[in-house]
CSV table of C-alpha atoms in Angstrom, one decimal:
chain,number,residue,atom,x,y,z
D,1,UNK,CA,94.5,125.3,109.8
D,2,UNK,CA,91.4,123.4,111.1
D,3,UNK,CA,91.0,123.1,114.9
D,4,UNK,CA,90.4,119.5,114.2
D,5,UNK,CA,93.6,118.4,112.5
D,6,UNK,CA,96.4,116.8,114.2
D,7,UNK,CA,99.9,117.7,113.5
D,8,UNK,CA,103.0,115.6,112.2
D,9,UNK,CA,106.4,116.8,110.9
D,10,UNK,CA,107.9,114.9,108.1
D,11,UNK,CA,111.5,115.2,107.6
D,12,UNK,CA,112.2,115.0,104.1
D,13,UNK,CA,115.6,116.1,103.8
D,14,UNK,CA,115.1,115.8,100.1
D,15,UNK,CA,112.7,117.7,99.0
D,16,UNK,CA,111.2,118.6,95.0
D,17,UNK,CA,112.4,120.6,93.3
D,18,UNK,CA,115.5,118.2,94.0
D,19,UNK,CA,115.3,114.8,92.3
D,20,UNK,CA,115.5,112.1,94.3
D,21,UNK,CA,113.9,108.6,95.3
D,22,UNK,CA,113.5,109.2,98.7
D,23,UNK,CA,110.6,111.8,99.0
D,24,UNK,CA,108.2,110.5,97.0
D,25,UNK,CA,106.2,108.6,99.1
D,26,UNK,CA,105.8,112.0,100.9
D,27,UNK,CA,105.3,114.0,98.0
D,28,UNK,CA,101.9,112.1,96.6
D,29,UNK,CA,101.1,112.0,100.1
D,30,UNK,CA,100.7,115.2,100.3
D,31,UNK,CA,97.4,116.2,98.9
D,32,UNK,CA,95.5,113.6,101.1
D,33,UNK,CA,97.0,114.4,104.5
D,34,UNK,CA,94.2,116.9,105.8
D,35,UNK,CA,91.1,114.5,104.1
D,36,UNK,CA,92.7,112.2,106.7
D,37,UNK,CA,92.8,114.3,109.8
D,38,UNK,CA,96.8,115.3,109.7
D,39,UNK,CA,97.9,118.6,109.1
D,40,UNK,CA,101.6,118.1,107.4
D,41,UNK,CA,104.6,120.1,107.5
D,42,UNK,CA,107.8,118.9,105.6
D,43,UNK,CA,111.1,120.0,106.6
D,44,UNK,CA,113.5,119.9,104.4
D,45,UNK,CA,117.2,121.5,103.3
D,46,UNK,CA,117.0,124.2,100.8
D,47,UNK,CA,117.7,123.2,97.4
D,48,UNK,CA,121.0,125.5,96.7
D,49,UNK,CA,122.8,123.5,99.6
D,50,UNK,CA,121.0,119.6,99.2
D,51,UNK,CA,122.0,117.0,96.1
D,52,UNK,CA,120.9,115.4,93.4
D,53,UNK,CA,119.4,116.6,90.3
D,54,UNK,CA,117.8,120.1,89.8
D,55,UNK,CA,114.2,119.4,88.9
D,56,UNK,CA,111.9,122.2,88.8
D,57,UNK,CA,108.5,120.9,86.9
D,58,UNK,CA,109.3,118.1,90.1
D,59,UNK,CA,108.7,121.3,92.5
D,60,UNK,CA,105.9,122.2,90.5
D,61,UNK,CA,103.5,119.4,91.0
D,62,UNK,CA,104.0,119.9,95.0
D,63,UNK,CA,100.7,121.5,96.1
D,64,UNK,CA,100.9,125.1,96.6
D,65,UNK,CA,98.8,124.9,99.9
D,66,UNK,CA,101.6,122.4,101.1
D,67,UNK,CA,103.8,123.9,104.0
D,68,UNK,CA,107.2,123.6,103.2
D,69,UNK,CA,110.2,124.7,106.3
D,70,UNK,CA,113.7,124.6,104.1
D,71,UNK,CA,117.1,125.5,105.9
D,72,UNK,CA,120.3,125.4,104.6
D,73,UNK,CA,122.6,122.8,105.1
D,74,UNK,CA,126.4,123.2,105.8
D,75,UNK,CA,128.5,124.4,102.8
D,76,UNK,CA,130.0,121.4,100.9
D,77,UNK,CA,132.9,123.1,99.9
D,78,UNK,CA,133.8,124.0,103.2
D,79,UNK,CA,132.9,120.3,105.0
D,80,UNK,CA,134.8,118.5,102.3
D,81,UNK,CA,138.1,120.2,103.5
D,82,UNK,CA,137.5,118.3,107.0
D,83,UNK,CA,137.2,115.0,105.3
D,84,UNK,CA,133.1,114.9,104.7
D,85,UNK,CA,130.5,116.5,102.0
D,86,UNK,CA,127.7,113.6,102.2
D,87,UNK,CA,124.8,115.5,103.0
D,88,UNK,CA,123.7,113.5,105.3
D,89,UNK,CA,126.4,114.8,107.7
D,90,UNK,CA,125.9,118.2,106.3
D,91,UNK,CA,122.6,118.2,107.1
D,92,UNK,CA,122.2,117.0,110.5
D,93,UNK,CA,122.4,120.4,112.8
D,94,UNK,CA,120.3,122.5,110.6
D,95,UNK,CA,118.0,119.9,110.5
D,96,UNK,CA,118.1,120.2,114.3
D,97,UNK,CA,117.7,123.1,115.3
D,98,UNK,CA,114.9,124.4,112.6
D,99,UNK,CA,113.1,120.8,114.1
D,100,UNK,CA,113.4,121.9,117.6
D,101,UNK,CA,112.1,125.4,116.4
D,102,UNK,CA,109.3,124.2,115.3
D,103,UNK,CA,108.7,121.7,118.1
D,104,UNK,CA,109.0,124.9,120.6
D,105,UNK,CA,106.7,127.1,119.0
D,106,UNK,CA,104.1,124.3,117.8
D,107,UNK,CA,102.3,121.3,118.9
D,108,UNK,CA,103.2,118.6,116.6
D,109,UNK,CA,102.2,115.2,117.6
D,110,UNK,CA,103.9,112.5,115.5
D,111,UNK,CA,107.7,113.0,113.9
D,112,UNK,CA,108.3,111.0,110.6
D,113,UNK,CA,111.4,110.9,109.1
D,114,UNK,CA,110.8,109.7,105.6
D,115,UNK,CA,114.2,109.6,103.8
D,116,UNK,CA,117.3,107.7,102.8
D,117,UNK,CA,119.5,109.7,104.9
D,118,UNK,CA,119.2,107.7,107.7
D,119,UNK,CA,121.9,109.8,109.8
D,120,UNK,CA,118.9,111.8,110.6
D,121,UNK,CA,117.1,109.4,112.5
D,122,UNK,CA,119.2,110.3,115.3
D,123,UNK,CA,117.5,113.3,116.2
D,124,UNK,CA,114.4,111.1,116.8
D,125,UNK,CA,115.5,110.2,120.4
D,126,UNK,CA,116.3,113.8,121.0
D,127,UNK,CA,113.3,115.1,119.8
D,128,UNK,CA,111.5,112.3,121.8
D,129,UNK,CA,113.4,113.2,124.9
D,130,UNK,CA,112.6,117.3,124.8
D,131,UNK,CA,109.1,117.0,123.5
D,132,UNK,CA,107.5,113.9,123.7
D,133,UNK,CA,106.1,113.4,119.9
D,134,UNK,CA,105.5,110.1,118.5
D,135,UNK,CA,108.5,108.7,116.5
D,136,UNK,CA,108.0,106.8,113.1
D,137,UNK,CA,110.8,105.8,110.8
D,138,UNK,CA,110.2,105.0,107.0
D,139,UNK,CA,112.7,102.6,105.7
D,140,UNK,CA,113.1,102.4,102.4
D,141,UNK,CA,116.3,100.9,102.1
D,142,UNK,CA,118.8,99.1,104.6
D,143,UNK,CA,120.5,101.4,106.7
D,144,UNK,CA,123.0,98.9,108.6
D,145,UNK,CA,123.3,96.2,106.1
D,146,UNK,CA,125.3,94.1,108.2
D,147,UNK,CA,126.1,90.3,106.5
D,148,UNK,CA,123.6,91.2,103.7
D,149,UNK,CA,126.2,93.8,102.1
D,150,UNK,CA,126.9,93.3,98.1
D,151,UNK,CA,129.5,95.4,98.0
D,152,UNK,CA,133.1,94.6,98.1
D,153,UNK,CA,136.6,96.2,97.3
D,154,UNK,CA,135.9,95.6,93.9
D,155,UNK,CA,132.7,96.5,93.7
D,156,UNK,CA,132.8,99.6,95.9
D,157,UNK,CA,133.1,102.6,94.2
D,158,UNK,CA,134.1,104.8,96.5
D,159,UNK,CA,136.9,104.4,99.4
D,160,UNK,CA,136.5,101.3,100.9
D,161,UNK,CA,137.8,102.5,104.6
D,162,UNK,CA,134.7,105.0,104.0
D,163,UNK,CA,132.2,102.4,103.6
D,164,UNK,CA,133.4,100.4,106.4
D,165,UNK,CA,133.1,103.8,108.9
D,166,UNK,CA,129.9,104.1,107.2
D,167,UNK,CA,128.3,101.1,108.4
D,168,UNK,CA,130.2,100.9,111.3
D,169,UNK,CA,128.3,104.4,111.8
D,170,UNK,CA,125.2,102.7,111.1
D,171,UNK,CA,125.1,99.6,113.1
D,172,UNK,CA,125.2,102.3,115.9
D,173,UNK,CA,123.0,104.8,115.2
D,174,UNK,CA,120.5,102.8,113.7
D,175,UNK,CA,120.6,101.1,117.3
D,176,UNK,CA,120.3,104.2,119.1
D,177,UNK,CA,117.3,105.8,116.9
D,178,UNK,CA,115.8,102.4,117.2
D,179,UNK,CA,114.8,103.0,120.7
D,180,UNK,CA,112.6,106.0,120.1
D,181,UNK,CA,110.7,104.2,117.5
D,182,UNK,CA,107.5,103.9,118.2
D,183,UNK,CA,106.5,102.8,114.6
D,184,UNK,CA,108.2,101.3,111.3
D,185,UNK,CA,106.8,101.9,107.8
D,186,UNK,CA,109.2,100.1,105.1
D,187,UNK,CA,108.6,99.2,101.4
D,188,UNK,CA,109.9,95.4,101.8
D,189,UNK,CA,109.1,92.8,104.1
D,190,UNK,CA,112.5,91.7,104.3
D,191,UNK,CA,113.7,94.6,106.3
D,192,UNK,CA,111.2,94.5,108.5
D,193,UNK,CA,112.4,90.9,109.1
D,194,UNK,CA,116.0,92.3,109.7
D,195,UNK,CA,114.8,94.8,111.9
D,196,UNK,CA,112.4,92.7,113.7
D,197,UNK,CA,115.6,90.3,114.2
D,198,UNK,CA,117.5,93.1,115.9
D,199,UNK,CA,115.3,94.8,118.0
D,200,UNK,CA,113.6,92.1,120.1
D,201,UNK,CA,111.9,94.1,122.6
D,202,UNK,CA,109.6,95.5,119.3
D,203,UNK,CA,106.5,93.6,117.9
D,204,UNK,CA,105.1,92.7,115.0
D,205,UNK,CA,102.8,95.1,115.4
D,206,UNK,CA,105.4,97.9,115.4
D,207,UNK,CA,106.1,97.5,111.6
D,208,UNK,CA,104.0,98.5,108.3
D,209,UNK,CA,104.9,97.2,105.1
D,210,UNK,CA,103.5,100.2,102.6
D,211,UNK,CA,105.4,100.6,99.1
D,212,UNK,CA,104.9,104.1,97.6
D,213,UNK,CA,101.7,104.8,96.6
D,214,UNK,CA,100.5,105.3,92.6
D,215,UNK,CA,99.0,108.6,91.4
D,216,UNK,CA,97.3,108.9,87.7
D,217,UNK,CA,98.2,112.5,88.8
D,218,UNK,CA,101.9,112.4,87.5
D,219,UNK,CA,101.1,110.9,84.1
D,220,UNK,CA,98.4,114.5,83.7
D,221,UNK,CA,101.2,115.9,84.4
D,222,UNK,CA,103.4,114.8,81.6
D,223,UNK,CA,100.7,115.3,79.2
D,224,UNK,CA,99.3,118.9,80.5
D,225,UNK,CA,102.3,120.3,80.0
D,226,UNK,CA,104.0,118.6,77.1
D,227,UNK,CA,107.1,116.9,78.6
D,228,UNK,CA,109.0,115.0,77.0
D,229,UNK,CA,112.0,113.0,77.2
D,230,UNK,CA,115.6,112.9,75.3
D,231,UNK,CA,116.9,110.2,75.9
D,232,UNK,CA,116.2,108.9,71.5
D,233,UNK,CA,114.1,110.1,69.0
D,234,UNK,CA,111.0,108.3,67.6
D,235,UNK,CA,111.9,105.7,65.1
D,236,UNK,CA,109.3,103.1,63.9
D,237,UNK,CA,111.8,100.9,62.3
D,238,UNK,CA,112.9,100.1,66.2
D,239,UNK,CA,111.8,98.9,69.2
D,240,UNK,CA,112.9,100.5,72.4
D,241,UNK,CA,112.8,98.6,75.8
D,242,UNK,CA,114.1,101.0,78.8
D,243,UNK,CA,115.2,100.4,82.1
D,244,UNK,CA,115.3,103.6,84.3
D,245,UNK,CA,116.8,103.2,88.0
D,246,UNK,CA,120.0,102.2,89.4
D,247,UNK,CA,122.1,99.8,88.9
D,248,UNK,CA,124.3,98.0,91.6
D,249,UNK,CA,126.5,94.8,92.1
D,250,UNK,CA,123.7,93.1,93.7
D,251,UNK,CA,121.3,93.2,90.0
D,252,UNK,CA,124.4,91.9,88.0
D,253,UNK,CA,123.5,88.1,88.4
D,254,UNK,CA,120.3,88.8,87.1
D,255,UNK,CA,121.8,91.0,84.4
D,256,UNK,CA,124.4,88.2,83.2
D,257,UNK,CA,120.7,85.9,82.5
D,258,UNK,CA,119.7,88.4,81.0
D,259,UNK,CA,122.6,89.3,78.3
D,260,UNK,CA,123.1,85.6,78.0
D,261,UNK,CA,119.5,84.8,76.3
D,262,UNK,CA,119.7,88.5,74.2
D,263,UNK,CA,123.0,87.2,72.8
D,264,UNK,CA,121.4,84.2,71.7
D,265,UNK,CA,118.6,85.8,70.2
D,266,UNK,CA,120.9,87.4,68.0
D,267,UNK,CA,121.6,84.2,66.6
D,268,UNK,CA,117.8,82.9,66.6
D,269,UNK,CA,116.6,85.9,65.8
D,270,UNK,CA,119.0,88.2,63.8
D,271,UNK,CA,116.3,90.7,62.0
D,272,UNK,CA,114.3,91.3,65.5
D,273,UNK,CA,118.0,91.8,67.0
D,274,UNK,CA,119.3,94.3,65.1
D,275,UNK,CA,115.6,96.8,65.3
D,276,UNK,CA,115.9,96.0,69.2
D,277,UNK,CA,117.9,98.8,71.6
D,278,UNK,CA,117.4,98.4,75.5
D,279,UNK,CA,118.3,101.7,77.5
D,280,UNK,CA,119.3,102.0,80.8
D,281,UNK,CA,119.0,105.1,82.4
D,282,UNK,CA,120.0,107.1,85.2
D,283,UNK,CA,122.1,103.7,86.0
D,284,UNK,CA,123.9,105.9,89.4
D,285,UNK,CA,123.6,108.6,91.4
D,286,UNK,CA,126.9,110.4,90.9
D,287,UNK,CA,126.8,114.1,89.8
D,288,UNK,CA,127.2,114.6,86.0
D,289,UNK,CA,130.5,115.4,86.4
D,290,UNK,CA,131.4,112.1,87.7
D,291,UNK,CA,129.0,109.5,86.6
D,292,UNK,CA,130.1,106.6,85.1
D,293,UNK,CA,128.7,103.3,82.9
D,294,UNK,CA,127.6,100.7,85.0
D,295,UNK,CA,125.9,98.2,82.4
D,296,UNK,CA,127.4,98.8,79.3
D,297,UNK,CA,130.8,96.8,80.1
D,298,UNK,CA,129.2,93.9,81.5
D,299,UNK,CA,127.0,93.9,77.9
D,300,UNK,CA,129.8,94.1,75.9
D,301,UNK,CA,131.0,90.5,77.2
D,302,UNK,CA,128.4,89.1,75.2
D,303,UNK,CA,128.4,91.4,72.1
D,304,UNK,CA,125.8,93.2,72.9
D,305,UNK,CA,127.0,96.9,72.6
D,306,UNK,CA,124.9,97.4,69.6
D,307,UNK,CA,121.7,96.5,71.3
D,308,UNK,CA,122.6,98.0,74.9
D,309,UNK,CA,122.9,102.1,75.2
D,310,UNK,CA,123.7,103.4,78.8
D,311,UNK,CA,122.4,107.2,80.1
D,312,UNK,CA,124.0,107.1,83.3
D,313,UNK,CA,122.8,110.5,84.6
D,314,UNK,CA,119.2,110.8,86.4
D,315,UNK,CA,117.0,112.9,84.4
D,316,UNK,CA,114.0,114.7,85.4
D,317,UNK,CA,111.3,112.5,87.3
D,318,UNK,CA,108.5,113.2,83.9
D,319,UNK,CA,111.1,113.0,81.6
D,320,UNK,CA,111.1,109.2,83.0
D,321,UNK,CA,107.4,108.8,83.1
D,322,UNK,CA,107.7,110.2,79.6
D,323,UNK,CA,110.4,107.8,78.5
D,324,UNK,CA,108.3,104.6,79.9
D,325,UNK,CA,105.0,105.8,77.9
D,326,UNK,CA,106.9,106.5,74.8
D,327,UNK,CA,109.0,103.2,75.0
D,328,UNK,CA,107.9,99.7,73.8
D,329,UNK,CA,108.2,97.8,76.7
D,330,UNK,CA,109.7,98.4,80.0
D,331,UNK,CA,112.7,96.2,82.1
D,332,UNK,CA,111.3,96.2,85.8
D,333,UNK,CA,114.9,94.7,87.3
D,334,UNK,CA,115.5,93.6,90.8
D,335,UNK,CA,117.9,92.2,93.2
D,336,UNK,CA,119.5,88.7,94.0
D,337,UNK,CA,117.8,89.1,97.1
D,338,UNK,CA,114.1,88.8,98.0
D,339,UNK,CA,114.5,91.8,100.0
D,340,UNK,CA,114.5,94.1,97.4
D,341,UNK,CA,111.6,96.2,96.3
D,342,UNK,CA,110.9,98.5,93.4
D,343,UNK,CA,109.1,101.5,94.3
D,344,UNK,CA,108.5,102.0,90.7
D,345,UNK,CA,106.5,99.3,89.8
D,346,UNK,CA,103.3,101.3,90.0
D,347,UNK,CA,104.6,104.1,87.8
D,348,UNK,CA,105.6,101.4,85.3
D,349,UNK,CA,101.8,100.0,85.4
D,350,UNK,CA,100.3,103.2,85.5
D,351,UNK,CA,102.6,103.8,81.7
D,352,UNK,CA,100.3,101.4,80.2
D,353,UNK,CA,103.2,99.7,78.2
D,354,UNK,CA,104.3,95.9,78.8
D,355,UNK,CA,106.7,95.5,81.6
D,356,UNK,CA,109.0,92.4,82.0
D,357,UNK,CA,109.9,92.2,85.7
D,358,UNK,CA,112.4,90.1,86.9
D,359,UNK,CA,112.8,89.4,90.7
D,360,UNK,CA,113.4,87.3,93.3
D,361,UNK,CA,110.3,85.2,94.2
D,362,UNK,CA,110.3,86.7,98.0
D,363,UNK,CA,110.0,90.2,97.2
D,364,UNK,CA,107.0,92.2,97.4
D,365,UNK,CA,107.0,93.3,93.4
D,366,UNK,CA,106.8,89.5,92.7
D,367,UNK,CA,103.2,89.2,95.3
D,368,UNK,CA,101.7,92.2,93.8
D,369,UNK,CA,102.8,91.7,89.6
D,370,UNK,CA,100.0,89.4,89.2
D,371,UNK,CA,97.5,91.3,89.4
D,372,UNK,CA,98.6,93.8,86.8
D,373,UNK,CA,97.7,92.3,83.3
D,374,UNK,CA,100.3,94.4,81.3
D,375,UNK,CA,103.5,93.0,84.3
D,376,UNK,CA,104.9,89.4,83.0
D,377,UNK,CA,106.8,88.3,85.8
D,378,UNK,CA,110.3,86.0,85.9
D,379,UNK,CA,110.9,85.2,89.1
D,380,UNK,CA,113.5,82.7,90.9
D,381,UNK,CA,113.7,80.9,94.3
D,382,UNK,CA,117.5,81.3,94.7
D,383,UNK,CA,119.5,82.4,92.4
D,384,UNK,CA,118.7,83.8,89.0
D,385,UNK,CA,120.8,81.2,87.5
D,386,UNK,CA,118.2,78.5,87.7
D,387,UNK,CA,117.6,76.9,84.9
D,388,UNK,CA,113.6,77.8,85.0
D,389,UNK,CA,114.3,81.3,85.5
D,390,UNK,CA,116.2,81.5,82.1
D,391,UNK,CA,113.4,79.6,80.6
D,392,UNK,CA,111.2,81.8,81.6
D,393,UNK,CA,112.6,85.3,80.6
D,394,UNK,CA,113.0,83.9,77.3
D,395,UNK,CA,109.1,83.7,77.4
D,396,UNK,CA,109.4,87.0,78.6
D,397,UNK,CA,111.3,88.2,76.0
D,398,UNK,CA,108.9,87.1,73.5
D,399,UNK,CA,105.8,88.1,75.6
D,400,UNK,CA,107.2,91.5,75.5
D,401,UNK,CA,108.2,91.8,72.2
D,402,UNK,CA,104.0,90.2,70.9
D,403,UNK,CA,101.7,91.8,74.0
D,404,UNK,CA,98.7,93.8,73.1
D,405,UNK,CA,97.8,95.7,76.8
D,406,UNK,CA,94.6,96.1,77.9
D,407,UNK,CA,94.6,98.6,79.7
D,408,UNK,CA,91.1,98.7,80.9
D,409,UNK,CA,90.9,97.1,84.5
D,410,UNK,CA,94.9,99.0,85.7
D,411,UNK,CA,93.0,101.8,87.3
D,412,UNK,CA,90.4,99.5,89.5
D,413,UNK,CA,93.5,97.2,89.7
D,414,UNK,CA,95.9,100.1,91.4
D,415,UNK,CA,92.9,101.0,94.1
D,416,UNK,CA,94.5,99.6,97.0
D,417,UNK,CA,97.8,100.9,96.1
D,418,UNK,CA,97.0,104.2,95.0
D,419,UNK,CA,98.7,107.4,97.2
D,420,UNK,CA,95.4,108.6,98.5
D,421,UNK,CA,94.8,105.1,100.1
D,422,UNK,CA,98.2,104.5,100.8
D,423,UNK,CA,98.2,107.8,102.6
D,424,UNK,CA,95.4,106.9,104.6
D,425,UNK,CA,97.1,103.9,106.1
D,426,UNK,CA,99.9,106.4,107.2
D,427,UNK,CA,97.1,108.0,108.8
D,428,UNK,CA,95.6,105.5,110.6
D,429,UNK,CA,99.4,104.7,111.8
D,430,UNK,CA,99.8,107.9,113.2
D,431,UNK,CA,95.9,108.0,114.6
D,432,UNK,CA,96.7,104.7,116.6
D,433,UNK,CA,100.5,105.9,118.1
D,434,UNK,CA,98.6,109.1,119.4
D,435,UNK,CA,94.8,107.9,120.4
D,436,UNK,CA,96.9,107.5,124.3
């Protein structure tokens, strides 16, 4: 290691070659760390004991210089027979004491925890208290959501006295970790508003708004080593629009719009119709075992099971990079709520195919689609059932279906987004908390 580099440890519980959302703004980070003065070290839990989806070409693009602590987390078998098998609970001790290993033995200087499961921010007051590292929090999703909730009895998948412990769990720890913060990174402006809210005695100045960054490096990738996806074969008498994400209660309004004006264009439009498919993909993150349609039955209200086919399971993160390059146009979907923010949007610009995004007007993906000339953007003030938003996806629709990209100016157009630049902000983030 250079003399002259700083050190921060990133928990990451997450970590290639598992599949999952959370780690990726770590991941592309993690060739441009050093260029900016940070030495990085990611701890995460070993892959034989973590979730989600087994993804080895994910490992593979991970640099090989990269230093990589994983421990194990608690046996799931064995913590589901006391009532519990998230890992997040599972994962908290091990994650603990392999931190406070390192802490001991090295000099680290800032702590980011840069994940979903939030129940690990608690050991950043711990850590805090026993070493005195700088604290920084990346939150890329609501951790207590309070009166913002979508979910209900009927919407909640799971137990519903689990969800309530759940947040009741997380209006306190989030309160506790809070305290240690001495820095917020989030992807939306909305929850920074929410925590800002909360947390009086922080400033504005506490909080970063930084999506994930883009990286052309992930598309090489998929083409040096031949990756494709399965999701349907190429067919040149149809057109293929995909969708690849989750899908939850609080995208449904937007999705009724939606399957509303493609039911009409069945009757405007029958021939175009019957050569369109949409797919939705990787629509939930339960196991294979116990995934389940999310879109499919909401389509078939208005006839549209013909035209809508539903993958439910995640597949491999280049198998989606692969399925939006080989598709027609790509569905960019958000939230009813302005808070909401895709962290894909960049990977569906960088696919160079047309992208219909539909959002509300507050979010961040609705400020930064402009600039993109292959993003057409429906957006709505309120609800997505004003009249002007319907309007407007129609033109969407057609726009999609007509658009020639240019793909020419996407590269200078992604600069200030890209992961390298992106990664230097972190830096400077971390340069200011420990310049004291």
């Amino acid at each position: 290691m250079r003399s002259d580099l700083r050190r921060v440890l990133i928990v990451s519980p997450r970590f290639p070659p598992k599949n999952a959302p959370d780690h990726h703004r770590v991941r592309v980070s993690l060739p441009f760390y050093r260029r900016f003065g940070w030495d990085p070290t990611v701890l995460c839990i070993s892959p034989e004991t973590s979730d989600s989806l087994d993804d080895p070409a994910l490992g593979d693009s991970v640099p090989r210089d990269a230093r990589v602590v994983r421990v194990p987390a608690w046996s799931e078998q064995k913590c589901r027979r006391f009532g519990f098998g998230h890992l997040d609970y599972r994962c908290l001790v091990p994650l603990y004491d392999a931190a406070t290993e390192l802490l001991k033995r090295e000099a680290y200087d800032v702590v980011f925890f840069s994940t979903t499961s939030f129940l690990t921010f608690l050991l950043g007051p711990i850590l805090k208290r026993r070493f005195g590292c700088r604290v920084v929090y990346d939150f890329q999703d609501p951790w207590f959501h309070g009166e913002t909730s979508t979910y209900t009895r009927d919407t909640w998948q799971g137990k519903w006295w689990k969800l309530r412990i759940g947040q009741m769990v997380a209006r306190h720890g989030e309160a506790f970790s809070m305290k240690a913060a001495d820095h917020v990174i989030s992807v939306s402006d909305g929850y920074v508003s929410i925590l800002r809210a909360r947390y009086a005695w922080m400033r504005d100045s506490d909080f970063t708004v930084l999506p994930f960054g883009a990286t052309q490096a992930d598309f090489d990738f998929v083409t040096s080593k031949n990756i494709h996806h399965n999701i349907f074969p190429t067919n040149p008498d149809r057109v293929r629009w995909v969708y690849a994400g989750r899908v939850g209660p609080d995208m449904f309004s937007i999705l009724e719009v939606m399957f509303h004006r493609l039911a009409a264009l069945k009757t405007e439009r029958p021939d175009f119709a019957r050569r369109l498919e949409i797919y939705f993909v990787g629509t939930n993150y339960s196991p294979a075992e116990r995934t389940f349609d999310v879109v499919v039955p909401l389509a078939a209200k208005y006839g549209l099971e013909e035209m809508v086919v539903e993958h439910s399971e995640r597949i491999p993160y280049f198998e989606t990079l692969s399925l939006y390059c080989e598709s027609d146009g790509i569905l960019l979907i958000g939230a009813d709520s302005g808070d909401y923010t895709a962290s894909k949007l960049f990977n569906c610009v960088l696919a160079r195919r047309p992208v219909l995004a539909l959002f509300h007007s507050a979010s961040l993906v609705s400020r930064m689609a402009p600039a993109f000339s292959n993003v057409f953007l429906c957006s709505f003030h309120v609800t997505p059932t004003e009249p002007e938003f319907g309007v407007k996806f129609s033109q969407g629709l057609k726009w999609l279906e007509e658009e020639k990209i240019d793909s020419s100016e996407i590269s200078r157009r992604l600069a200030p987004w890209s992961a390298e630049e992106l990664t230097r902000e972190q830096c400077a983030i971390f340069d200011r908390l420990t310049a004291s």
